[in-house]
XYZ file of C-alpha atoms in Angstrom:
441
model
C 127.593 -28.900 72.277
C 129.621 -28.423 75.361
C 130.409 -30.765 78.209
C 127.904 -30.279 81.494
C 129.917 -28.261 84.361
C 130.556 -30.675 87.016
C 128.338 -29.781 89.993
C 130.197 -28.534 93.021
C 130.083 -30.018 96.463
C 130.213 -28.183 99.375
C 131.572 -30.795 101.190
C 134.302 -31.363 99.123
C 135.307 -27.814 98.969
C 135.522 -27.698 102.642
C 137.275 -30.756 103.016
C 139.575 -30.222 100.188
C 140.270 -26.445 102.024
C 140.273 -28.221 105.415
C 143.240 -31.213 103.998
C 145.145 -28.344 102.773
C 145.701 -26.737 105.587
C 145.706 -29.090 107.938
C 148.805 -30.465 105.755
C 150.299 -27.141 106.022
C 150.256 -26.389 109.300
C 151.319 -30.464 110.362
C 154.298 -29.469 107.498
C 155.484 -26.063 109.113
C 154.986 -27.855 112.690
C 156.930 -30.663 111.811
C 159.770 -28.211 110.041
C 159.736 -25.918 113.130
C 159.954 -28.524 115.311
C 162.903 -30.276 113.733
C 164.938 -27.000 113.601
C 164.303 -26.962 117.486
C 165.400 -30.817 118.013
C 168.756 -30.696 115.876
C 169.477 -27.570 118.009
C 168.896 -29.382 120.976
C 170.961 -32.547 119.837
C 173.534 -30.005 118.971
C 174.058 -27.924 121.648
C 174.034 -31.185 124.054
C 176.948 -32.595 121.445
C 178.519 -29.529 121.405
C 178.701 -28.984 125.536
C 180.687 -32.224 125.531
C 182.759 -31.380 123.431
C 183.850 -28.202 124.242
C 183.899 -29.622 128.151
C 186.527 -31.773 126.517
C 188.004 -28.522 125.246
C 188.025 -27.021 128.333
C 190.151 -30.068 130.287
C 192.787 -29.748 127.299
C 192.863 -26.229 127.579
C 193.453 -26.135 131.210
C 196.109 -28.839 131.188
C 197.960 -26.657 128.891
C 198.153 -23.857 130.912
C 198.702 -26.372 134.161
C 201.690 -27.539 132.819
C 199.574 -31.332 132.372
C 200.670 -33.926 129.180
C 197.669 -33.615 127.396
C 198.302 -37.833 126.913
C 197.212 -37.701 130.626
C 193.917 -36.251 129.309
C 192.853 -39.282 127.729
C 189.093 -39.995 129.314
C 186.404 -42.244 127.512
C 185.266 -42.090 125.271
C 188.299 -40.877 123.382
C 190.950 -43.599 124.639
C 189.088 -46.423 122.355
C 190.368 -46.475 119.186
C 187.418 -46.516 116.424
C 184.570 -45.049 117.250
C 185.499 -41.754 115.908
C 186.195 -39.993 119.166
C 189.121 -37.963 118.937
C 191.049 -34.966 120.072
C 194.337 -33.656 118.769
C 196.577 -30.277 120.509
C 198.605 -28.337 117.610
C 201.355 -26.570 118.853
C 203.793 -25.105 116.006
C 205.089 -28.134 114.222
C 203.877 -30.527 117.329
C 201.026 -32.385 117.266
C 199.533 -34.226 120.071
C 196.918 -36.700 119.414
C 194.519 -38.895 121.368
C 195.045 -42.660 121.850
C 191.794 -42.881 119.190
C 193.491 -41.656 116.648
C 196.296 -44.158 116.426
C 198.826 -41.588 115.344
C 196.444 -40.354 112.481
C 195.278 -36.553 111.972
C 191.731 -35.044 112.119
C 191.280 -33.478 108.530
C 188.959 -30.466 108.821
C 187.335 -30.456 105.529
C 184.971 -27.014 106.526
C 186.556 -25.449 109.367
C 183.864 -22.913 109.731
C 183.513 -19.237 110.487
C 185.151 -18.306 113.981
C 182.973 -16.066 115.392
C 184.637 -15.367 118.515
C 187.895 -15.992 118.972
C 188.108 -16.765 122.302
C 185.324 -19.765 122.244
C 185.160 -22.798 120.345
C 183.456 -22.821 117.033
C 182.177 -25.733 114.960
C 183.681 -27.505 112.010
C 183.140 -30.494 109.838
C 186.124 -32.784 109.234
C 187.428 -36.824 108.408
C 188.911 -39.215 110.708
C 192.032 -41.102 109.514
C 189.650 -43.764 107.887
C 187.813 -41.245 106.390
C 184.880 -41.534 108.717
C 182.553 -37.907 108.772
C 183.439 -36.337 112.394
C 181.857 -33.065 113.589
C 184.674 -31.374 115.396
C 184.646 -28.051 117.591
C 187.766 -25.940 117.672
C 189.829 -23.790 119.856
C 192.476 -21.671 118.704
C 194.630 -20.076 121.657
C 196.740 -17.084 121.142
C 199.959 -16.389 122.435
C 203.968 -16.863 122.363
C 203.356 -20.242 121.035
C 200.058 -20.576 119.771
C 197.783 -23.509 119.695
C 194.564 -25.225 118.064
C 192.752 -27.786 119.831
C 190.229 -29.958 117.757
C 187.836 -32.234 120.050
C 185.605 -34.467 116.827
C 182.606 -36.656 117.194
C 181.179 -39.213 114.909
C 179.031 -37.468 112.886
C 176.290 -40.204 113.810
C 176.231 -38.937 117.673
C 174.345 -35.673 115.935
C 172.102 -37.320 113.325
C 171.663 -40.747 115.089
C 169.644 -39.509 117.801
C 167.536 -36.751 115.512
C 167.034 -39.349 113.171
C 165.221 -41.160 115.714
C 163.053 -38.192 117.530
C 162.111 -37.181 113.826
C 160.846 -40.334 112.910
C 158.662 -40.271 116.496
C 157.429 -37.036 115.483
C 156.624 -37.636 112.088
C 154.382 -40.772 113.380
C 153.108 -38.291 116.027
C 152.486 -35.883 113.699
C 150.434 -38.125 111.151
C 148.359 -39.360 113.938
C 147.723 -36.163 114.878
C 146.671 -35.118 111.304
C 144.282 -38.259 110.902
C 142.193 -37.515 114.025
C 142.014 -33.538 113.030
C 140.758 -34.779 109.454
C 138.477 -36.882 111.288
C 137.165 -34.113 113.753
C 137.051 -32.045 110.408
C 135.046 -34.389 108.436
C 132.678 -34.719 111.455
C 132.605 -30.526 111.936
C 131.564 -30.259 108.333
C 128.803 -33.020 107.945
C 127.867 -31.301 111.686
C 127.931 -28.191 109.856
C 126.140 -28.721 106.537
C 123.255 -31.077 108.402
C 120.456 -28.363 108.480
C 121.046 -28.429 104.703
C 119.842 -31.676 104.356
C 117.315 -30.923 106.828
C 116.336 -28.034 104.518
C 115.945 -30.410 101.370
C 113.922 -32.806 103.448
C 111.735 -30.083 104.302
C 111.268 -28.747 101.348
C 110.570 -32.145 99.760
C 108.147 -32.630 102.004
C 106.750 -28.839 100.999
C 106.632 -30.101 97.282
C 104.916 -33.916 98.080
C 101.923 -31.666 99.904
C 102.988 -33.458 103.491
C 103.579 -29.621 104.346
C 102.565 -26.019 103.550
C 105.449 -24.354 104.800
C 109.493 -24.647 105.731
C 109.963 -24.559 109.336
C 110.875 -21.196 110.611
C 113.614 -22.603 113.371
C 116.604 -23.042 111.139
C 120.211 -21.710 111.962
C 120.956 -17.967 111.713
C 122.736 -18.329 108.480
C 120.260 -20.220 106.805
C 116.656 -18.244 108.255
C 117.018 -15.838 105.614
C 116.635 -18.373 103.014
C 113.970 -20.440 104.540
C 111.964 -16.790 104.946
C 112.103 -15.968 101.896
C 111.276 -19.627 100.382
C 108.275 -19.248 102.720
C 107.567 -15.704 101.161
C 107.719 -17.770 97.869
C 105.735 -20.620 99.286
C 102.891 -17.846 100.332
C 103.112 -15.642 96.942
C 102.279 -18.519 94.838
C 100.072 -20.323 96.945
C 98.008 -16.721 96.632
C 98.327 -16.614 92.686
C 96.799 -20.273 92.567
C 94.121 -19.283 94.333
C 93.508 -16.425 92.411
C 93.628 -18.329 89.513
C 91.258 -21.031 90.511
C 88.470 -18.732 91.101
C 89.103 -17.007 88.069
C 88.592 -20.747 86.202
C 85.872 -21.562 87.996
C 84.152 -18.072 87.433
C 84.545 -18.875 83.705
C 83.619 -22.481 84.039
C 80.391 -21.674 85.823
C 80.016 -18.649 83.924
C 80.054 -20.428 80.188
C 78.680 -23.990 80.746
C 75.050 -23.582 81.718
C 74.590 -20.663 78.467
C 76.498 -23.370 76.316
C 74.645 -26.148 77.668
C 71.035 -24.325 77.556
C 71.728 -23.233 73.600
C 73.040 -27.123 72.944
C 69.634 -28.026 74.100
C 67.382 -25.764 72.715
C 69.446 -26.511 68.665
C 68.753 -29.836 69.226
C 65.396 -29.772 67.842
C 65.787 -30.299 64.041
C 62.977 -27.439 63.181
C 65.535 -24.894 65.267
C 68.649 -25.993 63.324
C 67.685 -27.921 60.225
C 71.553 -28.592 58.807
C 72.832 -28.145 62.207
C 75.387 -25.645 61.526
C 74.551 -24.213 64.101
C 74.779 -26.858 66.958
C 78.436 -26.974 65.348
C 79.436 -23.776 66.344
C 78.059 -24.483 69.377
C 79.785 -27.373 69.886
C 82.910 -25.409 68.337
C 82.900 -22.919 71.274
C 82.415 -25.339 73.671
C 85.367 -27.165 73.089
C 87.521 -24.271 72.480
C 86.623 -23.007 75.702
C 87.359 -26.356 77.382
C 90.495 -26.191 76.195
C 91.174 -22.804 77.211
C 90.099 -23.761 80.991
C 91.742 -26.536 80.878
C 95.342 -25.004 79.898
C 94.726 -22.274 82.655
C 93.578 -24.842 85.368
C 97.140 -26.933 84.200
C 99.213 -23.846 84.531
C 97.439 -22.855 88.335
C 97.857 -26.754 89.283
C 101.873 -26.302 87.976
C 102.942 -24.489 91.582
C 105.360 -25.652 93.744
C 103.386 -28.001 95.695
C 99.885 -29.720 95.727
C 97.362 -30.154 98.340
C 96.987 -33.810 99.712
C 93.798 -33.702 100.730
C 92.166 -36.430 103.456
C 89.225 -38.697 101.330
C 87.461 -39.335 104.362
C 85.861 -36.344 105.023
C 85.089 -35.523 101.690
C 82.977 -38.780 101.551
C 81.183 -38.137 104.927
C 79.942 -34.936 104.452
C 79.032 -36.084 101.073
C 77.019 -38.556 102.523
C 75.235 -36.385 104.386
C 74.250 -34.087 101.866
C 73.071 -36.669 99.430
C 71.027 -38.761 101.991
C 69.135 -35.762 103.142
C 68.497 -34.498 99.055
C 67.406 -38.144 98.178
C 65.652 -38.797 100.639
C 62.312 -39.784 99.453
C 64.310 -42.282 97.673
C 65.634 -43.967 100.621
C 68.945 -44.220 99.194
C 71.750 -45.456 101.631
C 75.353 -44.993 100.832
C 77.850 -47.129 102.408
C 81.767 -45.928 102.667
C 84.515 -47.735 103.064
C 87.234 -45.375 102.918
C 90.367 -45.572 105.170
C 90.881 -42.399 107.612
C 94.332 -41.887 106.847
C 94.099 -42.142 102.820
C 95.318 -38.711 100.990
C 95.639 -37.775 97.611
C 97.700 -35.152 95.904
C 94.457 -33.173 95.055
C 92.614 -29.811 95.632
C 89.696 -29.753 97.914
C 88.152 -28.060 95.486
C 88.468 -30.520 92.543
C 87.755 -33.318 94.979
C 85.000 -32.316 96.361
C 83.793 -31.505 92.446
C 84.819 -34.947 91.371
C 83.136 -36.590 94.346
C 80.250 -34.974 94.133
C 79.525 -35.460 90.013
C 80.065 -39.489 90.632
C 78.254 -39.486 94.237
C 75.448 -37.396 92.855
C 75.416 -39.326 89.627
C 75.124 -43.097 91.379
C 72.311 -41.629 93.744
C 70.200 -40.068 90.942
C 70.473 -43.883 88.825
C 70.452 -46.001 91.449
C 67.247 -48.079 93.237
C 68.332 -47.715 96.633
C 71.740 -48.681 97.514
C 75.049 -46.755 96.466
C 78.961 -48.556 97.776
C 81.946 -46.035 98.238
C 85.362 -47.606 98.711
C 88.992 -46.618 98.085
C 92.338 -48.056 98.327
C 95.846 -46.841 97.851
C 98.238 -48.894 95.376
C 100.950 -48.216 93.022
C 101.414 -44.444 94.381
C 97.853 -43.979 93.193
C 94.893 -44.042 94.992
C 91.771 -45.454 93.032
C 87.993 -44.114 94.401
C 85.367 -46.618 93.316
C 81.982 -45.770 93.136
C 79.115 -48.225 92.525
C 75.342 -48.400 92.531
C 72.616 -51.026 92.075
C 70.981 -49.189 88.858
C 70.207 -50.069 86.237
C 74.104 -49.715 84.845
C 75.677 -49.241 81.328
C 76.867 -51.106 78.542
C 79.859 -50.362 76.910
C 79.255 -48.522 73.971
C 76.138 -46.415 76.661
C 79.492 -45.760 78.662
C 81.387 -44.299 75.969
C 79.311 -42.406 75.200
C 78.135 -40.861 78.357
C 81.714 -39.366 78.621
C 80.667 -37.255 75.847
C 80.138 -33.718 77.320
C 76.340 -33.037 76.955
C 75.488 -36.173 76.160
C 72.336 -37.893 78.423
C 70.757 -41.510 77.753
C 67.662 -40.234 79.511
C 66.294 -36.447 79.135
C 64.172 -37.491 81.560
C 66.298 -37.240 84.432
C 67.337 -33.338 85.688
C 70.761 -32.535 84.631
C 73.071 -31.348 81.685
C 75.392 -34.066 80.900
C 78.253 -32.143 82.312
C 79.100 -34.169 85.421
C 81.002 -37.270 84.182
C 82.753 -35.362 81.666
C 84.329 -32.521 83.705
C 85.161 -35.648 86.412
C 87.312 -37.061 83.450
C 88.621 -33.593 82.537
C 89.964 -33.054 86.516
C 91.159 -36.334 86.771
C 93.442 -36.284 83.774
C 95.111 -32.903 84.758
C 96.223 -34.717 87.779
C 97.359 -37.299 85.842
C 94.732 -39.898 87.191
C 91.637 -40.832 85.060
C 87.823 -42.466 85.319
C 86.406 -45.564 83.790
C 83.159 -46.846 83.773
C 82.171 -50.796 84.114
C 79.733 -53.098 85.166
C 79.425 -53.083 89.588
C 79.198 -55.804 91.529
C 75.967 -54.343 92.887
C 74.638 -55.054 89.728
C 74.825 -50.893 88.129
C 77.122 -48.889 87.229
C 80.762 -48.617 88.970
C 83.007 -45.742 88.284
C 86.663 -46.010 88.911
C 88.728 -42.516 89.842
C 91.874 -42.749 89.814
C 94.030 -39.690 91.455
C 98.048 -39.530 92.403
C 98.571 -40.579 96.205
């Protein structure tokens, strides 16, 4: 079995692309910018140097001891300042070299003859000196060698590059930072998106907000398209259920009731077949009313209302009975539920409490445990438990005296459980019959 692929994070791919070139660029600025500082350094080394050149060179041709010549910071012995005039076998040295020689180790490529050229070479204690040389031509010809320590050219660039490289890390931690900030700027309507379409799939929300940025409307549109196609086929499906539903039951239930005289169906073979077909097709409705409940969101669908105009229906059909129906069902309460089905389920245990009841029927709800449990009570005459069980059958009535097919309390059951709620029956406080719905909040 193979491993899982790791999941890929968008914001780890841009800041992973984002660190690598950011480290790029600070490394090719950094580079750049050293090449342009030891040039600098240089050429300021090398101008005093070859202005010490240039006083040798004119002494020579004035006629002046180069001894005489002698300025700071090449009359201290030590430091690794140092000059020395070759002419044929005489050699003419500054006070700093305390009668030792410059030894050019790399004497360089002389580029133009006439100007002093660069060279690396030892002092007489072996200390590294970078030197610039001059040869003149002539009837007697001479070299003069002007060396610094090789510390006056790396000293100094040692020190800017270690101010840039701080400069330059600071400079890469607060354009990571401004990166880091770009791309959670950047990939907020994304989590915007999944809020929104979390909301879509809790039933806080029909649709995805249409305002999004341009690269991601044509996403949201189309989840919206989506949103709207199946929203259509679960309609369509629903009535096609219900047409079925309505279109068996009452045949089913009328033929259950006519084979339950024993001189119509004396072994009651066929009451079996009837009962056969009705709970095949029970199951069939209820696999198709799963699979049209299985979209990408549910309804949540106010209680309130439901109850109210409930109310009103049943207190104007019962009304020679007097029967008064008290609710106490918060305004703001929802459940994750069709109108449709609610207003079914409602209605079987509204209609059922006012048809049993002696005058007084109690509605309340109350949300808890992300469910929300309906409770529906009367002051009838009420069931025991093995009358409740049995009640739940479909078809089944305690009293053929009363109008009706059974149906109600069974088909309540059936709804519930597809939402993954359920109904129980128990003895009210009222003194009848209370029936407990429970539905997802």
């Amino acid at each position: 079995m193979s491993a899982a692929t790791p999941r890929r994070s968008l914001r780890t791919r841009l800041l992973g692309a984002a660190l690598v070139l950011v480290l790029a660029a600070l490394v090719v600025a950094g580079l750049a910018i050293g090449v342009i500082l030891y040039r600098f350094v240089r050429g300021q080394l090398d101008g005093r140097l070859d202005a010490q050149i240039v006083a040798l060179r004119a002494g020579l041709e004035a006629g002046i001891l180069p001894e005489n010549l002698d300025v700071p910071p090449f009359d201290r012995p030590g430091p690794g300042w140092a000059w020395e005039v070759r002419r044929g076998p005489e050699t003419t040295r500054s006070a700093s070299l305390r009668g030792g020689d410059i030894r050019l180790s790399d004497p360089g490529p002389e580029d133009d003859p006439g100007r002093p050229h660069p060279a690396w070479s030892t002092g007489p204690r072996g200390q590294p000196l970078y030197a610039r040389i001059l040869t003149l031509p002539g009837t007697q010809p001479a070299t003069i060698v002007v060396a610094a320590p090789e510390g006056e050219l790396y000293g100094p660039l040692r020190e800017a590059l270690t101010s840039l490289a701080l400069a330059l890390g600071i400079l890469g931690l607060c354009l990571l930072a401004g990166l880091a900030f770009q791309v959670r700027l950047g990939l907020a309507p994304l989590q915007r998106l999944r809020t929104d379409l979390a909301a879509v799939r809790a039933g806080t929300r029909e649709r995805v907000p249409a305002e999004q940025p341009a690269e991601i409307a044509p996403v949201v549109a189309e989840l919206n398209a989506l949103l709207d196609q199946n929203a259509r086929n679960l309609e369509r499906a629903r009535g096609h259920v219900a047409n079925l539903a309505h279109a068996l039951k009452t045949p089913l239930a009328t033929l259950s009731m006519a084979l339950a005289a024993p001189a119509r169906d004396p072994d009651g073979a066929l009451r079996r077949e009837v009962e056969d077909m009705d709970r095949r097709v029970r199951h069939h409705l209820r696999r198709a009313r799963a699979a049209a409940l299985a979209g990408s969101a549910r309804t949540r669908t106010p209680l309130a209302p439901q109850f109210t105009d409930l109310r009103d229906a049943l207190v104007r059909l019962y009304a020679e009975k007097g029967v008064v129906i008290a609710l106490a069902v918060p305004d703001d309460l929802t459940v994750s539920c069709e109108g449709q089905d609610l207003a079914e389920m409602l209605g079987n245990l509204a209609d059922n409490a006012c048809r049993w009841c002696r005058g007084r029927v109690q509605v309340s709800a109350a949300a808890a445990d992300g469910a929300v449990r309906v409770r529906v009570e009367d002051d009838g005459p009420g069931l025991d438990a093995e009358a409740a069980a049995a009640v739940m059958a479909r078809g089944r009535r305690l009293d053929e005296g009363v109008p009706g097919h059974g149906f109600g309390l069974p088909i309540t059951l059936e709804l519930a459980e597809l939402y993954g709620g359920g109904l129980t029956l128990g003895r009210a406080d009222l003194g009848g019959l209370r029936a407990e719905l429970v539905l997802p909040a």
